[in-house]
């Protein structure tokens, strides 16, 4: 990420969008967002090569919302095509969250259920459509879609759409929408056929390529521990700090709240000296903490991913991933803190059962598998609390459904015990 774009405020987005971004807890834009948002706002056709997990959805949804701005007329002004029902629902969800302070109407069209409700929703008026190509074409051919107002077309996961044989439908769609429009194409990979499609479909495109740093730093030894829950993570952390020779440790957490909690715990147990950095801390406090850590006055620095970016702290003996980052490249950034300049380092990752899903994705990016180790016998494994268990199972179900939209969810049966039938229906419909 370039140093000058440190915050979403640097993009010319309106207040409604910035507030939504803040609500979602996105404190800094990801690299694909830094590169794509200004180009899309400037009206360029963009070809983005970025995988799921890089923040690519918000990278096009934010500028799209900025352009479509407020509800107007009854016909769609932006169309997003995606390969699966599951992805369509996820994108719809993203648009709803990011557009929560706007009055924009979004409708999702996908197969697997009858088209009646979707057609009724279209008739109420729509600003943004998210659709699978097949269902979009069906409804178009029935005469329910008026496309003259369409100004932006997004193809998301273009490589997957081609693999799934959607090309004929996409070609037909290109024939029935206005020629003068902005085109955005996102794809996880760039095989020859995607390059060809982009030549056909994009005009003088700007290419944004987020190549994950593929190899984890070679001098870093990686260890992965399956840790069932938060309390056991704390027990294991205590054991590590007590029993292993950890001289200068960076502990990473996904959220500020976890960073603060871990920091307070270490301080209370007198396992430091320790300090914490995250975006709620003032600039001075952050700089002081980093300097103290560099000078060797601190044993431990707790940090969120965002705060750690761009700071050059070397000679870290151990990195502890207290949780697994969902922006997968952050894993590489985190472990790159150790093993710098030929210093051997160790990166220790704690993953609960739900986080193991992210590990499989991270392993794809780094093109190696992270050795799984057994928790030391001396670490007390605590029974997972009911509320945490529910969270973990929900998360696992969500990922399974992401991979396989037909998946009903192992959590279904158990859900009856914990939630009302009304909520169950809503969850199911939204596919989350
Ligand atoms: P995607 O690559 O679009 O599937 O996004 C992966 C995950 O990252 C989603 O859960 C997003 O909500 C989240 N995300 C997107 N942008 C940011 C950001 N700037 N900061 C933190 N999380 C983000």
PDB file of C-alpha atoms and ligand atoms in Angstrom, residues 8 21 24-30 32-33 51-59 90 94 306 326-327 402, ligand 1:
ATOM      1  CA  UNK A   8     -10.546   5.869   3.368  1.00  0.00           C
ATOM      2  CA  UNK A  21     -16.898   1.819   6.222  1.00  0.00           C
ATOM      3  CA  UNK A  24     -17.759  -2.183   9.444  1.00  0.00           C
ATOM      4  CA  UNK A  25     -14.492  -1.566  11.258  1.00  0.00           C
ATOM      5  CA  UNK A  26     -12.415  -1.113   8.103  1.00  0.00           C
ATOM      6  CA  UNK A  27      -9.837   1.331   9.390  1.00  0.00           C
ATOM      7  CA  UNK A  28      -7.545   1.286   6.361  1.00  0.00           C
ATOM      8  CA  UNK A  29      -8.047   0.375   2.722  1.00  0.00           C
ATOM      9  CA  UNK A  30      -6.446  -2.848   1.520  1.00  0.00           C
ATOM     10  CA  UNK A  32      -6.528  -3.659  -4.015  1.00  0.00           C
ATOM     11  CA  UNK A  33      -8.765  -0.887  -2.673  1.00  0.00           C
ATOM     12  CA  UNK A  51      -8.388 -13.213  -4.952  1.00  0.00           C
ATOM     13  CA  UNK A  52     -11.165 -13.443  -2.430  1.00  0.00           C
ATOM     14  CA  UNK A  53      -9.816 -12.287   0.889  1.00  0.00           C
ATOM     15  CA  UNK A  54      -8.066  -9.217  -0.497  1.00  0.00           C
ATOM     16  CA  UNK A  55     -11.044  -6.883  -0.039  1.00  0.00           C
ATOM     17  CA  UNK A  56     -11.791  -6.863  -3.768  1.00  0.00           C
ATOM     18  CA  UNK A  57     -15.562  -6.659  -3.387  1.00  0.00           C
ATOM     19  CA  UNK A  58     -15.453  -3.357  -1.512  1.00  0.00           C
ATOM     20  CA  UNK A  59     -12.816  -2.208  -4.037  1.00  0.00           C
ATOM     21  CA  UNK A  90     -22.420 -12.158  -0.583  1.00  0.00           C
ATOM     22  CA  UNK A  94     -21.679  -6.171   0.942  1.00  0.00           C
ATOM     23  CA  UNK A 306      -3.129  -2.087  10.231  1.00  0.00           C
ATOM     24  CA  UNK A 326      -8.967 -12.643   7.124  1.00  0.00           C
ATOM     25  CA  UNK A 327      -7.066 -10.432   4.723  1.00  0.00           C
ATOM     26  CA  UNK A 402     -19.449 -20.241   0.329  1.00  0.00           C
TER      27      UNK A 402
HETATM   28  P1  LIG B   1     -13.323  -9.968  -0.205  1.00  0.00           P
HETATM   29  O1  LIG B   1     -11.923 -10.140  -0.728  1.00  0.00           O
HETATM   30  O2  LIG B   1     -14.065  -8.904  -0.902  1.00  0.00           O
HETATM   31  O3  LIG B   1     -14.050 -11.295  -0.185  1.00  0.00           O
HETATM   32  O4  LIG B   1     -13.211  -9.485   1.325  1.00  0.00           O
HETATM   33  C1  LIG B   1     -12.665 -10.283   2.342  1.00  0.00           C
HETATM   34  C2  LIG B   1     -13.046  -9.794   3.730  1.00  0.00           C
HETATM   35  O5  LIG B   1     -12.355  -8.604   4.052  1.00  0.00           O
HETATM   36  C3  LIG B   1     -14.518  -9.473   3.894  1.00  0.00           C
HETATM   37  O6  LIG B   1     -14.935 -10.061   5.093  1.00  0.00           O
HETATM   38  C4  LIG B   1     -14.580  -7.960   3.984  1.00  0.00           C
HETATM   39  O7  LIG B   1     -15.651  -7.539   4.798  1.00  0.00           O
HETATM   40  C5  LIG B   1     -13.242  -7.632   4.608  1.00  0.00           C
HETATM   41  N1  LIG B   1     -12.707  -6.298   4.223  1.00  0.00           N
HETATM   42  C6  LIG B   1     -12.835  -5.677   3.039  1.00  0.00           C
HETATM   43  N2  LIG B   1     -12.165  -4.494   3.041  1.00  0.00           N
HETATM   44  C7  LIG B   1     -11.605  -4.384   4.260  1.00  0.00           C
HETATM   45  C8  LIG B   1     -10.785  -3.387   4.886  1.00  0.00           C
HETATM   46  N3  LIG B   1     -10.399  -2.277   4.246  1.00  0.00           N
HETATM   47  N4  LIG B   1     -10.389  -3.607   6.152  1.00  0.00           N
HETATM   48  C9  LIG B   1     -10.763  -4.734   6.806  1.00  0.00           C
HETATM   49  N5  LIG B   1     -11.521  -5.714   6.284  1.00  0.00           N
HETATM   50  C10 LIG B   1     -11.944  -5.543   5.013  1.00  0.00           C
END
